[in-house]
XYZ file of C-alpha atoms in Angstrom:
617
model
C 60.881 -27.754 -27.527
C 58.746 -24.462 -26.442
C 60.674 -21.530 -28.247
C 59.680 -17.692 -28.221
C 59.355 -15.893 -31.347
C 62.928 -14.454 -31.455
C 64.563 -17.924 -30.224
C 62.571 -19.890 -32.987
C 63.540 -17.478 -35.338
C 67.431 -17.656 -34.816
C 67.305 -21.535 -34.472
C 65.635 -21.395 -38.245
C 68.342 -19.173 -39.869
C 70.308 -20.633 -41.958
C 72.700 -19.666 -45.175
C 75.268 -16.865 -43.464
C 76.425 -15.879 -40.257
C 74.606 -14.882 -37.165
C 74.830 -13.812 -34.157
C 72.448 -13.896 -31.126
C 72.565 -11.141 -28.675
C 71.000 -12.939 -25.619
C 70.450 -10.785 -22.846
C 70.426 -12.100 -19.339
C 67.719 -14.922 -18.436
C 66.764 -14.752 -21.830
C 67.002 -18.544 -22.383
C 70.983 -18.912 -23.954
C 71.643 -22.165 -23.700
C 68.333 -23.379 -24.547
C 68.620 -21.636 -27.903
C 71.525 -23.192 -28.665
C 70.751 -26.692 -28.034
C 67.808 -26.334 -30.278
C 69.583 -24.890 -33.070
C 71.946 -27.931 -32.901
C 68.872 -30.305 -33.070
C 67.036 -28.340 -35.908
C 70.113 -28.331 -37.908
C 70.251 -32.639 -37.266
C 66.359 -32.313 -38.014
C 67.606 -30.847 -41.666
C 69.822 -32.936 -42.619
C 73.777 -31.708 -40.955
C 75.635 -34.836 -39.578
C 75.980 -34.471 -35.436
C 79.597 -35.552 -35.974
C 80.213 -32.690 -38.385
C 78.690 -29.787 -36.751
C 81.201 -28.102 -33.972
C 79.830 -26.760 -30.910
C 82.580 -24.395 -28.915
C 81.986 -23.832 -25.318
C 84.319 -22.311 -22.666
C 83.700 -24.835 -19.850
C 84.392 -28.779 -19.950
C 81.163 -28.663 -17.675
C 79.549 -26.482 -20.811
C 80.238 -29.175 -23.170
C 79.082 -32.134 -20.637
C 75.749 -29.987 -19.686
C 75.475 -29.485 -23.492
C 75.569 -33.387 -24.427
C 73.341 -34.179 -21.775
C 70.704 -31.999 -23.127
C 71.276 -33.307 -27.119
C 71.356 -36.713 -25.494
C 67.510 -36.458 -23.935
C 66.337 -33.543 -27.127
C 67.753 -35.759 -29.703
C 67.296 -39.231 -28.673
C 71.110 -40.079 -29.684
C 73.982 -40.941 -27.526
C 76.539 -38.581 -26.483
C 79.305 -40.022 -28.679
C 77.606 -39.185 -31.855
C 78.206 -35.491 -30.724
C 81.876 -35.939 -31.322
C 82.839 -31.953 -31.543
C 81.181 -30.094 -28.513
C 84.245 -29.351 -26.981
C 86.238 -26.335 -25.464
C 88.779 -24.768 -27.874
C 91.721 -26.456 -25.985
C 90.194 -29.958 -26.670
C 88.642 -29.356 -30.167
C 92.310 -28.109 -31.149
C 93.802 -30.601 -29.497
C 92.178 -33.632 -31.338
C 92.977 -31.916 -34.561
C 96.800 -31.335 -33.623
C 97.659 -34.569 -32.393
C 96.344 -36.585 -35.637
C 98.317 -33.857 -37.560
C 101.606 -33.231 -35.358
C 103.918 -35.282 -37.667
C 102.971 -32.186 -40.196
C 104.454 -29.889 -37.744
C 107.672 -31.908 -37.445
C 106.487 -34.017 -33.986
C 105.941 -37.890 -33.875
C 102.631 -39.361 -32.445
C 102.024 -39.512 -29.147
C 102.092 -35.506 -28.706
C 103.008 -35.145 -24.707
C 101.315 -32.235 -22.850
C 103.450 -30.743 -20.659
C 101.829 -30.110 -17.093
C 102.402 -27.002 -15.324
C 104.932 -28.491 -13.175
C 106.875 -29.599 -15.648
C 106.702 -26.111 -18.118
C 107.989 -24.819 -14.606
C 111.196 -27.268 -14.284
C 112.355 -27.109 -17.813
C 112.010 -23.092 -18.067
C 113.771 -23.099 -14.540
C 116.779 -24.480 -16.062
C 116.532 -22.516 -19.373
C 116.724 -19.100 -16.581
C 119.829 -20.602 -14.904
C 121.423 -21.899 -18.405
C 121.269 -18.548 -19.411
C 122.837 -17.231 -16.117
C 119.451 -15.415 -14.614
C 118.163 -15.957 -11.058
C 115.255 -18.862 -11.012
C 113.154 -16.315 -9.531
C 112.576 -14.532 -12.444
C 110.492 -17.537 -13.637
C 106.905 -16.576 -12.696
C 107.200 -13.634 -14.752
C 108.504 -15.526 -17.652
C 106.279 -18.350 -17.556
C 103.852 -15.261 -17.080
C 104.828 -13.451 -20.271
C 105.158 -16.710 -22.695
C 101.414 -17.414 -21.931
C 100.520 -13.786 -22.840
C 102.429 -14.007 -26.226
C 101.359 -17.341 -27.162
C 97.484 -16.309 -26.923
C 98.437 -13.004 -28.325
C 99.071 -15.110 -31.708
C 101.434 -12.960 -32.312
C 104.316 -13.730 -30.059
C 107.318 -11.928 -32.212
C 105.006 -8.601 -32.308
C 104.253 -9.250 -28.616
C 107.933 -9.229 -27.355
C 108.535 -6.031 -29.901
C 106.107 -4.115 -28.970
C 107.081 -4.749 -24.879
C 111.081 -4.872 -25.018
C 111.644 -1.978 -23.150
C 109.740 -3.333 -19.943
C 111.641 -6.838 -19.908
C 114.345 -7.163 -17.031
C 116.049 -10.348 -19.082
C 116.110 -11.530 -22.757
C 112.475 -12.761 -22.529
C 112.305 -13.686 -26.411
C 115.988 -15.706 -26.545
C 114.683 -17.688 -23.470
C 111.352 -18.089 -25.240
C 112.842 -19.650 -28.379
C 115.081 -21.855 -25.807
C 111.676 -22.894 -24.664
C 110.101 -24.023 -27.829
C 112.854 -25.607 -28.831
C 113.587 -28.019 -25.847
C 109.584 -28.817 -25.568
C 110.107 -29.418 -29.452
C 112.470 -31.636 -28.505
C 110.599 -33.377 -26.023
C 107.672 -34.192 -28.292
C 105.879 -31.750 -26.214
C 103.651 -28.818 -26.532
C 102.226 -26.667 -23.274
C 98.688 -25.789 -22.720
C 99.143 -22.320 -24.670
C 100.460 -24.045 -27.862
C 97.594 -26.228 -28.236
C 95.421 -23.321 -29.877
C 98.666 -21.319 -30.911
C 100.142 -24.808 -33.007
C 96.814 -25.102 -34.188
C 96.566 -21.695 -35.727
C 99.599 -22.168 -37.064
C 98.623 -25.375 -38.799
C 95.260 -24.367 -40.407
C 96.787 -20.844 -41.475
C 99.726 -22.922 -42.975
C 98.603 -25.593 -44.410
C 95.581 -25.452 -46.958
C 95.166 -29.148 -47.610
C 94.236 -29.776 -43.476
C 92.577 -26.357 -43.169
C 90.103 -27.635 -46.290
C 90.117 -30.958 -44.854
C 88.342 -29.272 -41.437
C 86.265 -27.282 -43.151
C 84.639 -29.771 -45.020
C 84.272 -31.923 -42.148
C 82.296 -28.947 -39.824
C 79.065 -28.230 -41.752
C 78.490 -25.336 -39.048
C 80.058 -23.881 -36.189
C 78.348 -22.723 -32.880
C 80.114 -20.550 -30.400
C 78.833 -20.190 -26.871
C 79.978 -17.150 -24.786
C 81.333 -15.601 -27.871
C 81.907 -12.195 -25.634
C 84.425 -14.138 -24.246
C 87.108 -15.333 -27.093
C 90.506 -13.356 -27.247
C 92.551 -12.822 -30.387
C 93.465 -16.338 -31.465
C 90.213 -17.815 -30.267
C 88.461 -15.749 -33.063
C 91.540 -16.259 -35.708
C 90.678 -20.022 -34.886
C 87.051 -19.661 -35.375
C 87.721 -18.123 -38.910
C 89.962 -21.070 -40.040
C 87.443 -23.272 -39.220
C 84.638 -21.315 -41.209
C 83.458 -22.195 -44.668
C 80.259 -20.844 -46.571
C 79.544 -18.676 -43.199
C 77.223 -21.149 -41.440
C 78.433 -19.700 -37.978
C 76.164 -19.143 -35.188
C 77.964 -17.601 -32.269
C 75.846 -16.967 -29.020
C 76.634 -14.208 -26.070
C 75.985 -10.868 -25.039
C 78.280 -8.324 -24.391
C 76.869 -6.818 -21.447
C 77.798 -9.725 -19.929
C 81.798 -9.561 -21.055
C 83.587 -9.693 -17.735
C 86.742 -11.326 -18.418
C 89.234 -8.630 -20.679
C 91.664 -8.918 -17.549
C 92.295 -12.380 -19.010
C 92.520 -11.567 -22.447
C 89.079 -11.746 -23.912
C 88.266 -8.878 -26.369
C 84.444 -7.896 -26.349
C 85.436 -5.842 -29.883
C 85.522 -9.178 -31.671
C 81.512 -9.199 -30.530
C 80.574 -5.597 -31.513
C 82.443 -5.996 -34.710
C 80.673 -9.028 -35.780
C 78.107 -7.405 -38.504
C 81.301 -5.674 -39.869
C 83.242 -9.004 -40.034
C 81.167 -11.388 -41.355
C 79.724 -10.275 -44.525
C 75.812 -10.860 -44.774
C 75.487 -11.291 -41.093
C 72.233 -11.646 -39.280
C 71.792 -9.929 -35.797
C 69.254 -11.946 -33.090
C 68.530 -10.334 -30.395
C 66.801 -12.438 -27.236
C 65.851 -9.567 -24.870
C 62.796 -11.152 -23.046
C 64.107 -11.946 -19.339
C 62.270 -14.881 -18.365
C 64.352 -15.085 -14.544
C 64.331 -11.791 -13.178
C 61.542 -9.933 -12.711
C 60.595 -6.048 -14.532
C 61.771 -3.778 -11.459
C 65.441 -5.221 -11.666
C 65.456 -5.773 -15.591
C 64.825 -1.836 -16.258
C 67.508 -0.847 -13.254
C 69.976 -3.127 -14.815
C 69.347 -1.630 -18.434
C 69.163 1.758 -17.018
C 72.819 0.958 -15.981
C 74.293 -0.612 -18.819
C 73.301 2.791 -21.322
C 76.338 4.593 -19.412
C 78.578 2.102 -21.430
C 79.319 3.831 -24.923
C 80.799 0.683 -26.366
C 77.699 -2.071 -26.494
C 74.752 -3.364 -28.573
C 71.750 -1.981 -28.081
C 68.981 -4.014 -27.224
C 65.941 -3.290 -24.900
C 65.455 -6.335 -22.111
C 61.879 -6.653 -20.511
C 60.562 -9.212 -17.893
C 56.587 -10.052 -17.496
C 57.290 -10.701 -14.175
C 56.130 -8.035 -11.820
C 56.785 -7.497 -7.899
C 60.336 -7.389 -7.082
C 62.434 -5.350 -5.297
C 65.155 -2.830 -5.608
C 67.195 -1.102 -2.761
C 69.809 0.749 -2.434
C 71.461 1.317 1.565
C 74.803 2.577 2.674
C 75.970 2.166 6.225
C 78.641 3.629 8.904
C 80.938 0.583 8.699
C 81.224 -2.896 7.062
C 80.015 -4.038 10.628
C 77.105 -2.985 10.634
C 75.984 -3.432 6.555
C 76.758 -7.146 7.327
C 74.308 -6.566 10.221
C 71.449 -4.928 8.704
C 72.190 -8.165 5.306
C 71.751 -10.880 8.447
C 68.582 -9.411 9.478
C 67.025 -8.638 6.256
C 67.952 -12.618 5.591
C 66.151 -13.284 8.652
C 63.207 -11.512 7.943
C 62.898 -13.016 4.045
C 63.344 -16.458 5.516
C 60.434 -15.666 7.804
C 58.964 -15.117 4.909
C 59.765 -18.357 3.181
C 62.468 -18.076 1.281
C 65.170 -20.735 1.711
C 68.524 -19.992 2.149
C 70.185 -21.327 -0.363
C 67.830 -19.127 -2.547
C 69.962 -15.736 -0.752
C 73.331 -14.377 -2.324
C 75.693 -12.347 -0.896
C 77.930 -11.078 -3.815
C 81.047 -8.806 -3.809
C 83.442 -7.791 -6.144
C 86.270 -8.922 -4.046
C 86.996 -11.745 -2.163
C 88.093 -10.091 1.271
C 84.193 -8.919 1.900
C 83.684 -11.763 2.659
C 84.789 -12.163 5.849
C 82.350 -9.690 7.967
C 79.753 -11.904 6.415
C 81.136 -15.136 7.488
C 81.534 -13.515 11.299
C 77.586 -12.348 11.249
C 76.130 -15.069 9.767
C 78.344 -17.067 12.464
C 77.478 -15.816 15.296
C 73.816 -15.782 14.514
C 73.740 -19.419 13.464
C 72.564 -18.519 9.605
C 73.958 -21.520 7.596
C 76.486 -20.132 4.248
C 78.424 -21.437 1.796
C 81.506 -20.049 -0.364
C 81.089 -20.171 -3.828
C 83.655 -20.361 -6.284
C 86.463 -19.797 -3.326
C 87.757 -20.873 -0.128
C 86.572 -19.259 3.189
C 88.822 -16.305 4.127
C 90.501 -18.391 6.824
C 91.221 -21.140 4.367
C 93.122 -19.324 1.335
C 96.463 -20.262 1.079
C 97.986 -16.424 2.329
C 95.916 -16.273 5.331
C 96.524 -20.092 6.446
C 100.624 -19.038 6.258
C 100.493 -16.159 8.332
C 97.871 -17.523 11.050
C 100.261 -20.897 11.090
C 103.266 -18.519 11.774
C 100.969 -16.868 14.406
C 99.469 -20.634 15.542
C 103.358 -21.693 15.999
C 104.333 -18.879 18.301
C 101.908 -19.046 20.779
C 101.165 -23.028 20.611
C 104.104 -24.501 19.669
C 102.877 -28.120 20.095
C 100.716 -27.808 16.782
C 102.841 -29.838 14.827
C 100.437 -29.184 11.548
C 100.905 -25.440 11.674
C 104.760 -25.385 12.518
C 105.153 -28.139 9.652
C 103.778 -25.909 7.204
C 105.951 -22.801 7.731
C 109.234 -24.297 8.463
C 109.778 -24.237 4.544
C 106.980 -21.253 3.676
C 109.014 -19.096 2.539
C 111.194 -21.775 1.450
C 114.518 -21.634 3.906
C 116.447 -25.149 2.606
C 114.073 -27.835 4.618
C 113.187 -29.992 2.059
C 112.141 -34.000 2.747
C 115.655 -34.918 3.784
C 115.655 -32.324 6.666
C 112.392 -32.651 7.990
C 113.337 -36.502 7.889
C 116.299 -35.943 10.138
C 114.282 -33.365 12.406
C 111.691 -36.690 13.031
C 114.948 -38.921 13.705
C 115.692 -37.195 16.924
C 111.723 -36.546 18.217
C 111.378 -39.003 21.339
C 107.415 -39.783 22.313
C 105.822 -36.551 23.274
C 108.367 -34.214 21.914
C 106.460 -32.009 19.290
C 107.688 -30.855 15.994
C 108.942 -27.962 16.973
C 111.027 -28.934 19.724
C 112.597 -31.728 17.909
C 113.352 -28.714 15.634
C 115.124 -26.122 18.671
C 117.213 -29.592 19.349
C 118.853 -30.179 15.793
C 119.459 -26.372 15.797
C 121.243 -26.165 19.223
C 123.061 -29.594 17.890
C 123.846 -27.978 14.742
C 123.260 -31.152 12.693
C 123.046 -29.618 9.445
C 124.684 -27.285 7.317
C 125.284 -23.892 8.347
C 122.523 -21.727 5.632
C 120.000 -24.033 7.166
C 120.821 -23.772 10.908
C 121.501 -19.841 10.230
C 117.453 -19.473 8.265
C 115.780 -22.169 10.986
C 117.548 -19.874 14.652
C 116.132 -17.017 13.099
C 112.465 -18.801 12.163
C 112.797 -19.587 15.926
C 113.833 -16.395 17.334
C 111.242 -14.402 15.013
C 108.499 -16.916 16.467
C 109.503 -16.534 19.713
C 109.572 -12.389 19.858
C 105.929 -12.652 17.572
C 104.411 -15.052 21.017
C 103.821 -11.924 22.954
C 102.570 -9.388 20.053
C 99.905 -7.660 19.857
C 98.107 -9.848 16.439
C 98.158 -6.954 13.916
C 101.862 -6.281 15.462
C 102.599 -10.063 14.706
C 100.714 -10.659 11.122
C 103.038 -6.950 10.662
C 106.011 -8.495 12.134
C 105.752 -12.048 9.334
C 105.131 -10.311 6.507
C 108.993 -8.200 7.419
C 110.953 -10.744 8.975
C 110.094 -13.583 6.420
C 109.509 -11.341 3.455
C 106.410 -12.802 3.099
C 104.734 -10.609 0.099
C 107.960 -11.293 -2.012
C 107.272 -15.104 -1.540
C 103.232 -14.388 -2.707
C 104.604 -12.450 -5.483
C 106.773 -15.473 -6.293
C 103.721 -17.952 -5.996
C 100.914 -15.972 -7.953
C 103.470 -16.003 -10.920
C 103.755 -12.063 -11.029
C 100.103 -11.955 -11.867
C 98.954 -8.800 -10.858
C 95.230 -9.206 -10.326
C 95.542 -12.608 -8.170
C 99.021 -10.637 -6.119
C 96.508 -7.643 -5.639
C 93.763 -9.825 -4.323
C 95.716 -12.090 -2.235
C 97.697 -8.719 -0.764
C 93.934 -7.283 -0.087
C 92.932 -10.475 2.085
C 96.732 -9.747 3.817
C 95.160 -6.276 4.862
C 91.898 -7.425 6.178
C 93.453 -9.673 7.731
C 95.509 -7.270 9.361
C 92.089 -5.147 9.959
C 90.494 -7.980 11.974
C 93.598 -8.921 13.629
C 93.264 -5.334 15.315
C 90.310 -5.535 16.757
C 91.550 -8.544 19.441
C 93.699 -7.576 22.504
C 96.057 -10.815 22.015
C 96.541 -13.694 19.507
C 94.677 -16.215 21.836
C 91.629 -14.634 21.097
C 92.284 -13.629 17.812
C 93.184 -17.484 16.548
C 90.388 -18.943 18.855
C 87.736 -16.763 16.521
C 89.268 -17.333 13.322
C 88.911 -20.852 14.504
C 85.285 -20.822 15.455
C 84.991 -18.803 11.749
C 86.246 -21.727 9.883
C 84.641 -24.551 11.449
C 81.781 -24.305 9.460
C 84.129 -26.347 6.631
C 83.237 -29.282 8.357
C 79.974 -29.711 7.659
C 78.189 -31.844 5.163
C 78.115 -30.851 1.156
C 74.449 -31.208 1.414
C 74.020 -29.053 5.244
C 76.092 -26.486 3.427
C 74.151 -26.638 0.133
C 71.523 -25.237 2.063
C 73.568 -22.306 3.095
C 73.275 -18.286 1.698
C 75.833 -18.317 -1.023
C 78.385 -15.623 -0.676
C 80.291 -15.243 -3.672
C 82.933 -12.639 -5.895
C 79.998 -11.554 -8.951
C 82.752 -13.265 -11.107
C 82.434 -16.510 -9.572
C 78.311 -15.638 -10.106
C 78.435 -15.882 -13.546
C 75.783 -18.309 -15.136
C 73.912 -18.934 -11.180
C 70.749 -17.272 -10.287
C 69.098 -16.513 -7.483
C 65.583 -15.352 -5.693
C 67.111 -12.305 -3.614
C 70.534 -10.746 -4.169
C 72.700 -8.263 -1.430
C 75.282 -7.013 -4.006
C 77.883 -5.763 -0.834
C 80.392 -3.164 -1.057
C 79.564 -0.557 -3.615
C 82.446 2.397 -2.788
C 84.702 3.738 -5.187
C 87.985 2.344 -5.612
C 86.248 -1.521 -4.508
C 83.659 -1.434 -6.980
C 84.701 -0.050 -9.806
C 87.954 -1.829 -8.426
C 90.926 0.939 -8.313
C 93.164 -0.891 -10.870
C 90.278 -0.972 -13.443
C 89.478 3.419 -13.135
C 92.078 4.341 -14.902
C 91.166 3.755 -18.172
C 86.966 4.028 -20.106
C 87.524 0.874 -21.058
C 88.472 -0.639 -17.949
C 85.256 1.314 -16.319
C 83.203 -0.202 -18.970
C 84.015 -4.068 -17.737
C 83.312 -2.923 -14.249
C 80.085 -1.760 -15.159
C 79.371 -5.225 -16.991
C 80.222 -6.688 -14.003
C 77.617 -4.774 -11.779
C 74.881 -5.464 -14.500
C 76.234 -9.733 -13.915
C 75.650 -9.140 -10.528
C 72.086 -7.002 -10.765
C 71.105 -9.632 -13.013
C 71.471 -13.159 -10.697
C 68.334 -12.076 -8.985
C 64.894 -13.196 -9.592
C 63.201 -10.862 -7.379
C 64.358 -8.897 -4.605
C 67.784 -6.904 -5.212
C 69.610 -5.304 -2.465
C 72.547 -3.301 -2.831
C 74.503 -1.206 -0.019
C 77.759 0.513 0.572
C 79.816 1.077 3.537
C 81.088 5.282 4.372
C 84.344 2.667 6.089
C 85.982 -0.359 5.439
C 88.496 -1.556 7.247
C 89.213 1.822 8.786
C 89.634 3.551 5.373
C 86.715 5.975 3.685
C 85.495 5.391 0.178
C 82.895 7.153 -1.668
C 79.813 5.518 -2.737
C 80.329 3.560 -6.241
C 79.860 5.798 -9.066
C 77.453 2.860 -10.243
C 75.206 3.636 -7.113
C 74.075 7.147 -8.942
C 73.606 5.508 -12.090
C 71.369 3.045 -10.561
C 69.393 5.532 -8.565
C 68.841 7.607 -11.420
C 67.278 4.331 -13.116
C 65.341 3.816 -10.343
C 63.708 7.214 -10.751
């Protein structure tokens, strides 16, 4: 295998910890895989050497490269594995130590969700408190610190969050059963505690490779040290690139690494062999306003590319100007599929969907449903659908228990018992209400569905989308569904008001669901027709892709830096690692352009776009 200097010379180290600082493009992955096969090349047994990833796709990309590098089957690569499944291999040959009998059950989210339901009402609590204590077990769990974790946040909990919590454990303890969450946190718990396994491990993993290492959170790394003897740890990342602290990575544990490990050797891989010089030096130029990183100094030999910076009136017309600028680079020969659209959150995306539309340019979502097809906007446009066609028996089925109102399987059985050839849903539906064949809650929640539907038919659509989200408490039912997780509520509520934007622009909900109609329709096509599609994507769901020319949309204040992430440095800092992700998927031509409105509402230009320019110059 062809290795640069600085790649061949952190596959060779050996004898104490290192770490390689690989910037962007700088060949991550490839580095890694060789290291694995020099260290079979010198003697280390594949089945003893442990190779963390983040991804099960990682580990399977990983084993396919060994497999071809190597020459040996996959299966004598027994330990390239996520953390989950490394950890849980190890716990379930050693559970009877932790006072469980073989087989160890997983629990499934569904049925964590069940058995904590009944712990709530047990305990005398309302079951909807349950996404926010399912919510705040996970965070304690990967804290590995759970007792500190509940200390140290008593005063914020509505109910007795650590009582229900030890109810918890102890019924999945006596189910035989651990959740997700205690598969790392059980196996902490048995290396720290037990010194004949933890030596045991440790003499079976002659070295330990991280991928990604940016992106391990507290126990991850407490895990990592367990598993450690003699320091032959080789942990792979950069932290320009650490994007994920909303979900409980640390980047400190990356910084810190010199300091931790003593006699530590520091790689750094800062040739960028995908993106060309112009957008390498903007990108760095970028990064140095973050106080908290490693230095390093990235370079490309690749000359020629572009970088340009454009703000518009409206989010109308920077979708515009994008389309043509796609139209003029596929004139050019470009492909489409080589052309991302990124944003930092998902409801950009639908100008971009319209445009591209209605001027027949072929796109594909990445990492995410089309606007039209996420689960909040389906509800309300069904609720919108039923009023003003109330034959579509698909869109009337799916709200007459969204938010749930009692009409479970046995209901909507006995609404079908009295639907005669031609009658739809919904009729069948005003007929068992006006018959009053049920029980009075239900026939009370499905005359008001009814009425409400029948007042929304004649709305004007951002009066009706208005008029669900009041009459069926709507947001209190997301709030209930994303768990009480505030970044995927926030999201979900920003799609809600774009929705509401581009409801307003259409004189009645005819023409409003006809469009959002002719929008969608472009799910229907073959994988391989939409392959060839320009990608529009969030940067997060970027990460790891590359492409020849990137529009990096919506740079205003308060979008991007996101407004729940400026009120802290360090919450700036990931925002800015999340620009230089996005800067960084293109190979040559980088576009990036604000809008003085969106969706009504004025922004400033991103504090990033300054930055940037002053790069530039």
């Amino acid at each position: 295998m062809d290795l640069s200097e600085e790649q061949q010379s952190a596959v060779e180290h050996t004898g104490g910890p290192a770490l390689v600082v690989a910037g962007a493009g700088s060949g991550k992955t490839r580095t890694l895989t060789a290291k694995i096969d020099y260290l079979i090349q010198h003697g280390f047994d594949p089945e003893r050497i442990l190779a963390i990833t983040f991804t099960n796709k990682a580990a399977d990309e990983m084993k396919r490269r060994l497999e071809a590098l190597t020459g040996m089957p996959r299966f004598r690569f027994p330990w390239v594995r996520t953390y989950h499944s490394a950890c849980f291999r190890i716990l379930k040959r050693n559970c009877e130590v932790m006072g469980y009998a073989p087989p160890l059950q997983i629990y499934s989210g569904y049925q964590q969700q069940k058995l904590l339901k009944e712990i709530i009402a047990g305990a005398g609590f309302d079951k909807k408190h349950l996404p926010s204590v399912l919510s705040q077990i996970s965070n304690a769990k990967n804290s590995g610190n759970p007792a500190a974790y509940f200390d140290s946040r008593r005063k914020g909990f509505r109910l007795p969050i650590q009582t229900l919590y030890q109810t918890y454990e102890k019924a999945l303890k006596n189910a035989n059963a651990v959740d997700f969450d205690n598969i790392l946190f059980m196996t902490r718990d048995l290396l720290r505690d037990h010194d004949a396994i933890r030596r045991e491990y440790r003499e079976i993993f002659q070295y330990i490779l991280v991928d990604e290492y940016q992106d391990s959170n507290d126990l991850q790394e407490e895990l990592t040290r367990l598993f450690l003897k003699n320091g032959n740890l080789f942990c792979v990342g950069d932290d320009w690139q650490a994007i994920y602290g909303f979900r409980g990575s640390n980047v400190s544990h990356f910084l810190s690494f010199p300091e931790t490990y003593a006699g530590a050797r520091v790689f750094r891989l800062e040739r960028n062999y995908r993106s060309v010089d112009e957008i390498v030096q903007a990108a760095n130029g970028l990064i140095g306003y973050n106080k908290q990183r490693m230095e390093k100094r990235c370079f490309s030999k690749k000359r020629g590319g572009t970088v340009e910076l454009h703000d518009f009136f409206d989010e109308s017309q920077e979708a515009n100007w994008i389309r043509r600028k796609i139209q003029v680079l596929r004139q050019m020969g470009i492909s489409y599929h080589q052309m991302a659209v990124l944003y930092r959150t998902k409801f950009c995306s639908l100008s971009f969907e319209k445009t591209f539309r209605a001027c027949r340019i072929p796109y594909q979502m990445m990492g995410s449903k089309g606007f039209f097809e996420r689960k909040e906007i389906l509800d309300i446009n069904c609720y919108l659908t039923a009023a003003v066609f109330p034959r579509d028996d698909v869109a009337f089925e799916r709200i007459l228990n969204t938010p749930k109102r009692g009409v479970g399987p046995g209901m909507l059985k006995k609404i079908n018992q009295v639907r005669t050839e031609g009658m739809s849903l919904q009729e069948a539906t005003r007929k068992v209400v006006a018959e009053r064949v049920m029980s009075p809650r239900i026939h009370k929640a499905l005359s008001e569905l009814l009425a409400h539907l029948d007042e929304i038919r004649d709305m004007a659509p951002d009066t009706a989308v208005h008029a669900v989200l009041s009459r069926f408490d709507y947001l209190a039912h997301l709030r209930e569904y994303t768990r009480n997780i505030a970044m995927d509520f926030i999201a979900r509520e920003e799609n809600i008001k774009q929705l509401i934007y581009s409801a307003g622009q259409h004189q009645n909900l005819v023409d409003y669901l006809q469009e959002a109609s002719l929008v969608n329709e472009d799910r229907e096509e073959d994988e391989d027709e939409r392959d060839l599609g320009v990608k529009l994507s969030t940067i997060h769901a970027s990460k790891g892709l590359e492409y020849g020319v990137v529009f990096i949309a919506g740079c205003e204040e308060n979008l991007f830096p996101h407004w729940k992430s400026i009120e802290t440095p360090e919450g700036i800092q990931e925002e800015r690692r999340l620009m230089y992700v996005a800067m960084t998927r293109a190979e040559r031509h980088l576009y990036l352009t604000s809008a003085e409105y969106r969706r009504g509402q004025s922004n400033p230009r991103s504090r990033f776009w300054a930055e940037i320019e002053d790069a530039l110059e």
